[in-house]
XYZ file of C-alpha atoms in Angstrom:
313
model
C 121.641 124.000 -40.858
C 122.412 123.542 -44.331
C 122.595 126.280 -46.969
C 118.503 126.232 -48.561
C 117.286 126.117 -52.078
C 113.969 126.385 -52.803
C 112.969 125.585 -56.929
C 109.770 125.523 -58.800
C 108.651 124.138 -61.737
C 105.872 126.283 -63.955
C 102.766 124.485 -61.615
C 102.280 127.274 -58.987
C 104.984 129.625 -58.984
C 102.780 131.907 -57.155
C 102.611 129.426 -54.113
C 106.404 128.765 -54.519
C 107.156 132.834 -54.603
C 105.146 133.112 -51.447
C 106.704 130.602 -49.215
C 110.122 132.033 -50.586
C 109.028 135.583 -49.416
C 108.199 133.547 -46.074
C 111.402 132.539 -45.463
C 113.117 135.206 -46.695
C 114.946 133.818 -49.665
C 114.809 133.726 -53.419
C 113.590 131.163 -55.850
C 116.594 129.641 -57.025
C 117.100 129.801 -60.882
C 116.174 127.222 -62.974
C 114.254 127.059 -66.916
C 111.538 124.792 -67.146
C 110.332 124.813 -70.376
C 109.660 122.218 -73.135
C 111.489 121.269 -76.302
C 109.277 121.814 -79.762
C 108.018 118.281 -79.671
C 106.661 118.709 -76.125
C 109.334 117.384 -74.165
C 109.906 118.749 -70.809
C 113.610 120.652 -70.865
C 115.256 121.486 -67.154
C 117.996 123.543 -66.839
C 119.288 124.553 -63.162
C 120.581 128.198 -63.402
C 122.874 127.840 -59.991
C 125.285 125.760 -58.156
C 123.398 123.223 -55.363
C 126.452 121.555 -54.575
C 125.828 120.435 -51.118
C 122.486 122.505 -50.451
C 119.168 121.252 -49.179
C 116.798 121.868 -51.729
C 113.212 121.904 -52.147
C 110.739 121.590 -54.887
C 107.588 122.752 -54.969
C 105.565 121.218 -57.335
C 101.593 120.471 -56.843
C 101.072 117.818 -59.643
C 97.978 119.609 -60.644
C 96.222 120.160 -64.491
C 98.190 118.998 -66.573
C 98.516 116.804 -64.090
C 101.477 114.506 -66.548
C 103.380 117.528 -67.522
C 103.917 118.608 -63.770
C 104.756 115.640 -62.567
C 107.379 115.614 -65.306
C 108.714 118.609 -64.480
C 108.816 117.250 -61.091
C 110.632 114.301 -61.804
C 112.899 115.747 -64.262
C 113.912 118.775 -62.095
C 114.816 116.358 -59.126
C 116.978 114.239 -61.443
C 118.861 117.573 -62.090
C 119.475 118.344 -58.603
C 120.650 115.136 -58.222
C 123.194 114.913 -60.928
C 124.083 118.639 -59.357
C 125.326 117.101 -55.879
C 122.156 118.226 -53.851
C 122.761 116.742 -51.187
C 119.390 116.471 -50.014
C 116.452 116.886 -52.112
C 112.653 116.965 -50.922
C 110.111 117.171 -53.224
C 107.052 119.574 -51.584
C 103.733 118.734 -52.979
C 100.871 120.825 -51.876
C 98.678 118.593 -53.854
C 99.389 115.249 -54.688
C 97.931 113.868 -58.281
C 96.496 111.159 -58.691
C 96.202 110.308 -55.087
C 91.893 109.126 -55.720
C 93.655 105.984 -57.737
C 94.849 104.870 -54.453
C 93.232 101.382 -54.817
C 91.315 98.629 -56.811
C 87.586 99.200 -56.660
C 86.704 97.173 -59.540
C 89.198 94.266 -61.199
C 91.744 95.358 -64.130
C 92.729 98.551 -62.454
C 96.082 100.518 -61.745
C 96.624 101.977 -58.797
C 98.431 105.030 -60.032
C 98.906 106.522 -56.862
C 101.581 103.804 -55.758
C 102.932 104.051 -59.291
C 102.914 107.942 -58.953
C 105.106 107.495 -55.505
C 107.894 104.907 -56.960
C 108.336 107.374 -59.722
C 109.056 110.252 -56.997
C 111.288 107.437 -55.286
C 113.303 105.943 -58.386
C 113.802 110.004 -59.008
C 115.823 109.773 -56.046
C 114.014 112.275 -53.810
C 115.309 111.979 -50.285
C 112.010 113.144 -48.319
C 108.146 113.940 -48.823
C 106.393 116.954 -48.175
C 102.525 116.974 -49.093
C 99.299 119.021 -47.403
C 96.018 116.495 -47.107
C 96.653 113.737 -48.991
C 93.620 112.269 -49.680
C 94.331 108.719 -47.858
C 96.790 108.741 -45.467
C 97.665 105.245 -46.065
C 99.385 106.464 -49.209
C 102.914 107.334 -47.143
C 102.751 103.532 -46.740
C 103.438 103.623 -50.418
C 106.928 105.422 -50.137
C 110.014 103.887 -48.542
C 111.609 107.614 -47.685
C 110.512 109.878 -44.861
C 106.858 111.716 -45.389
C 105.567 114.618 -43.852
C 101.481 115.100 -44.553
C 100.642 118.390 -42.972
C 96.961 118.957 -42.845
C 95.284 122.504 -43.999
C 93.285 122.176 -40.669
C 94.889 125.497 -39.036
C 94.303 127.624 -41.873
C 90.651 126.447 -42.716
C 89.874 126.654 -39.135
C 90.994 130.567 -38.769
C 88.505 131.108 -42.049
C 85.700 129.443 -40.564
C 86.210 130.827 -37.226
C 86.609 134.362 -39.240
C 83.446 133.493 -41.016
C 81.016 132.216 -38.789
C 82.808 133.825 -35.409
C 80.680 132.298 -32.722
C 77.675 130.965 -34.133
C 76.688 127.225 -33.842
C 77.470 125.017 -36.254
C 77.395 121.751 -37.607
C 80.766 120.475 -39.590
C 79.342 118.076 -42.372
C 81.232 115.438 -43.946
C 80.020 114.920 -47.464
C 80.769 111.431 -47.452
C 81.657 108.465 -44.822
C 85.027 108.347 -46.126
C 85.208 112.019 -44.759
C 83.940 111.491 -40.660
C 87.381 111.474 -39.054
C 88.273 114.554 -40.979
C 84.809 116.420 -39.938
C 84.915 115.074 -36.485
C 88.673 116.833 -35.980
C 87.158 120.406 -37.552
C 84.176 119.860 -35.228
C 85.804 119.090 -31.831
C 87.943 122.157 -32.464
C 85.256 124.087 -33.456
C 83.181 123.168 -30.670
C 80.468 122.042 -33.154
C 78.054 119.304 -33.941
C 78.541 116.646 -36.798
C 76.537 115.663 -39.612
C 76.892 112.925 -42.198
C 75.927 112.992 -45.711
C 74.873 109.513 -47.201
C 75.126 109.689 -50.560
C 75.508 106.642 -53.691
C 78.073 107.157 -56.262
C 76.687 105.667 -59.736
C 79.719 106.411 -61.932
C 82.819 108.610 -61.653
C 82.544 112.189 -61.126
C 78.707 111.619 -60.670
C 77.022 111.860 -56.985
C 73.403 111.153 -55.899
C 72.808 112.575 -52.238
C 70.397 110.127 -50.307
C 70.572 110.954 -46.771
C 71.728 113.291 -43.954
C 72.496 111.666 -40.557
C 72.219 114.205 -38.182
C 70.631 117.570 -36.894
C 71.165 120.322 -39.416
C 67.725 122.402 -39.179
C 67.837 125.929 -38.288
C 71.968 125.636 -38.113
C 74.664 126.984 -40.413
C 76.610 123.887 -42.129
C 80.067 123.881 -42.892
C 81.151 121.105 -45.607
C 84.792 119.966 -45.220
C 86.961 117.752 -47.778
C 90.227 117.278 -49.026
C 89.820 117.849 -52.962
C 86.915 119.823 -54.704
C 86.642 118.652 -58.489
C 83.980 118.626 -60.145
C 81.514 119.847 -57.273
C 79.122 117.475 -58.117
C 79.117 115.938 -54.142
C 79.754 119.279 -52.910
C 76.888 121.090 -54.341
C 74.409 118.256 -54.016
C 75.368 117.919 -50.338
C 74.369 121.730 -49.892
C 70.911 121.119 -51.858
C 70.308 117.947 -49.598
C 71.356 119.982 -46.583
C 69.150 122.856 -47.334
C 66.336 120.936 -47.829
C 66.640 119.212 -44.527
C 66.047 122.739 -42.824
C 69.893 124.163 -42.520
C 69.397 127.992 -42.197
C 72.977 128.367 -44.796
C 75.602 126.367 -45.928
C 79.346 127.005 -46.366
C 82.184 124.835 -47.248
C 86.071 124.717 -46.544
C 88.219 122.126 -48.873
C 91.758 122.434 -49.307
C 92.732 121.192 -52.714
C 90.559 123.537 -55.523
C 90.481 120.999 -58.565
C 87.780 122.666 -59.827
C 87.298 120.842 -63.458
C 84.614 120.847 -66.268
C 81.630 122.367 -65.302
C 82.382 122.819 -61.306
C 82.635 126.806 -60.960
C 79.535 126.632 -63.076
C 77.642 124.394 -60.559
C 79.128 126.020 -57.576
C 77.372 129.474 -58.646
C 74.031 128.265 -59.252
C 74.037 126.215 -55.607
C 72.688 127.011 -52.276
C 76.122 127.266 -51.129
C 76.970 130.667 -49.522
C 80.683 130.657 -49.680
C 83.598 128.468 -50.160
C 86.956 128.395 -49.097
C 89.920 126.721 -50.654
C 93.526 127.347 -50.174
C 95.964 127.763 -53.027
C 97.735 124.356 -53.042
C 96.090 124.457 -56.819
C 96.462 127.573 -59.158
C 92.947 128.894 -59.712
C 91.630 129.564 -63.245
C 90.444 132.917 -64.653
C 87.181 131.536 -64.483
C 87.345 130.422 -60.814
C 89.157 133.711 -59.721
C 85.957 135.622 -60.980
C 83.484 133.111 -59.023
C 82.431 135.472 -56.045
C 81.844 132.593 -54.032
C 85.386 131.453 -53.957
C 87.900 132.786 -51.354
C 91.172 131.462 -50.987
C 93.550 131.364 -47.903
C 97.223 130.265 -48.103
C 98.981 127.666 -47.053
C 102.547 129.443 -47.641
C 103.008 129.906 -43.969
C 102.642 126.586 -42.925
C 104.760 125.155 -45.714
C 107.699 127.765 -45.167
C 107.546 126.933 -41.640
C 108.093 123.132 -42.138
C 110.577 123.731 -44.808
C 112.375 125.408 -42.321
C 111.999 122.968 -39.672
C 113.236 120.028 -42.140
C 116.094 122.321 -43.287
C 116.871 123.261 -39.349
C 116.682 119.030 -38.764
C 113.524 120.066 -35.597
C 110.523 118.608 -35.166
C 107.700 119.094 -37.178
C 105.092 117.273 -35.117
C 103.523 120.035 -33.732
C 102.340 121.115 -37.639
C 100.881 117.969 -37.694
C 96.741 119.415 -36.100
């Protein structure tokens, strides 16, 4: 076991400070700040020679000045003799950019993960990235723990035993809703909807039985609600008796809170791999689990050099 360090930038400190308090140690010191013409200024406040340090940084709004922050603060470890460095993402930015849909496009996610690389960052640790296929895109090791066990204890809290259906909003989401509904002992539902333009959802069909049952919409990332909240509308109007959804990354942009108010849905859960805004924290629909245990316990795993396969449900 090597001696651990455990740093934040300005992202989520509150995250950070609770899988510190987890594992029983303090944030280590360091000043992330900027200069006056915006530039992002690190400045570690302790010595790392030879520690194992983490970073927990979600790359959330503003999504270029975290990952900065990131980037810069693991380029400071480095040039401190760290001698291992992993950078802990709880939400991964820029992760929907994973591929070309239409011709002339980036695909910022891979550009995103050699910046992370070229940093120097020894190892990988991220909660439901939105394609898996985007560890292919880094050549160091990468652990992406799912918020499964932590949405499945507030849903089970929730609903306790009623039936339910688990409802994918989207094909893209079926393996994801058939894991929460084999655990759950529940039925599956599909929504088929057509996406016209980005950010913009039109809800055309539901494939499956939802009438008279309580729904339960999983996803990775809630942004602008648009899906979610059209999905709930589509689902109550095919006869479900309520509607709840449980989505680990809380995006929540432009008019989302907004929209998520004046829906059908009853509640939704998020955890808080994303920093909520004033505005969301005053939504009464909105309750939040954490993910802190789940990350302190694999940061101690990785820093202990055990398994972490068994997070991996």
């Amino acid at each position: 076991m090597q001696q651990l360090k455990l740093f934040t930038g300005n992202a989520n400190r509150e995250l950070a400070g609770a899988v510190a308090a987890h594992l029983g140690i303090a944030l280590g010191r360091a000043d992330v700040g900027t200069f006056s013409d915006g530039e992002v200024n690190v400045e570690i406040g302790e010595n790392v020679r030879g520690c194992d340090c983490f970073v927990i940084q979600p790359t959330c709004a503003p999504a270029n000045t975290h990952l900065m922050e990131l980037l810069i603060m693991i380029d400071a470890l480095r040039r401190s003799s760290a001698r291992r460095i992993t950078a802990v993402l709880p939400y991964y930015g820029y992760a929907r950019q994973d591929r070309k849909v239409r011709p002339r496009l980036p695909i910022s996610a891979k550009l995103v993960a050699d910046l992370i690389s070229v940093a120097a960052t020894d190892r990988l640790l991220c909660i439901d990235l939105h394609a898996g296929q985007i560890q292919g895109f880094f050549n160091i090791p990468v652990d992406n723990l799912f918020a499964t066990p932590v949405l499945l204890e507030a849903i089970r809290a929730r609903h306790g035993s009623n039936p339910l259906t688990i409802v994918s909003p989207d094909a893209g989401g079926v393996e994801r809703s058939r894991a929460y509904a084999k655990r759950l002992d529940a039925e599956l539902a599909i929504v088929d909807k057509r996406r016209e333009a980005a950010n913009v959802a039109e809800v055309m069909n539901i494939i499956g039985d939802v009438k008279g049952r309580i729904c339960v919409v999983v996803d990775d990332i809630v942004d602008t609600a648009g899906t979610l909240t059209e999905a709930a509308r589509a689902l109550r109007e095919a006869g479900a008796s309520a509607v709840s959804a449980a989505i680990t990354h809380p995006v929540l942009s432009g008019p989302a809170i907004k929209r998520i108010s004046e829906s059908p849905l009853a509640d939704l859960v998020v955890t808080d791999s994303v920093p909520l805004s004033d505005e969301a924290k005053a939504c009464e629909k909105l309750h939040v689990v954490s993910i802190a245990p789940l990350l302190s316990e694999a940061i101690r795993r990785i820093n202990n050099e055990e398994s972490v396969s068994s997070l991996f449900v």
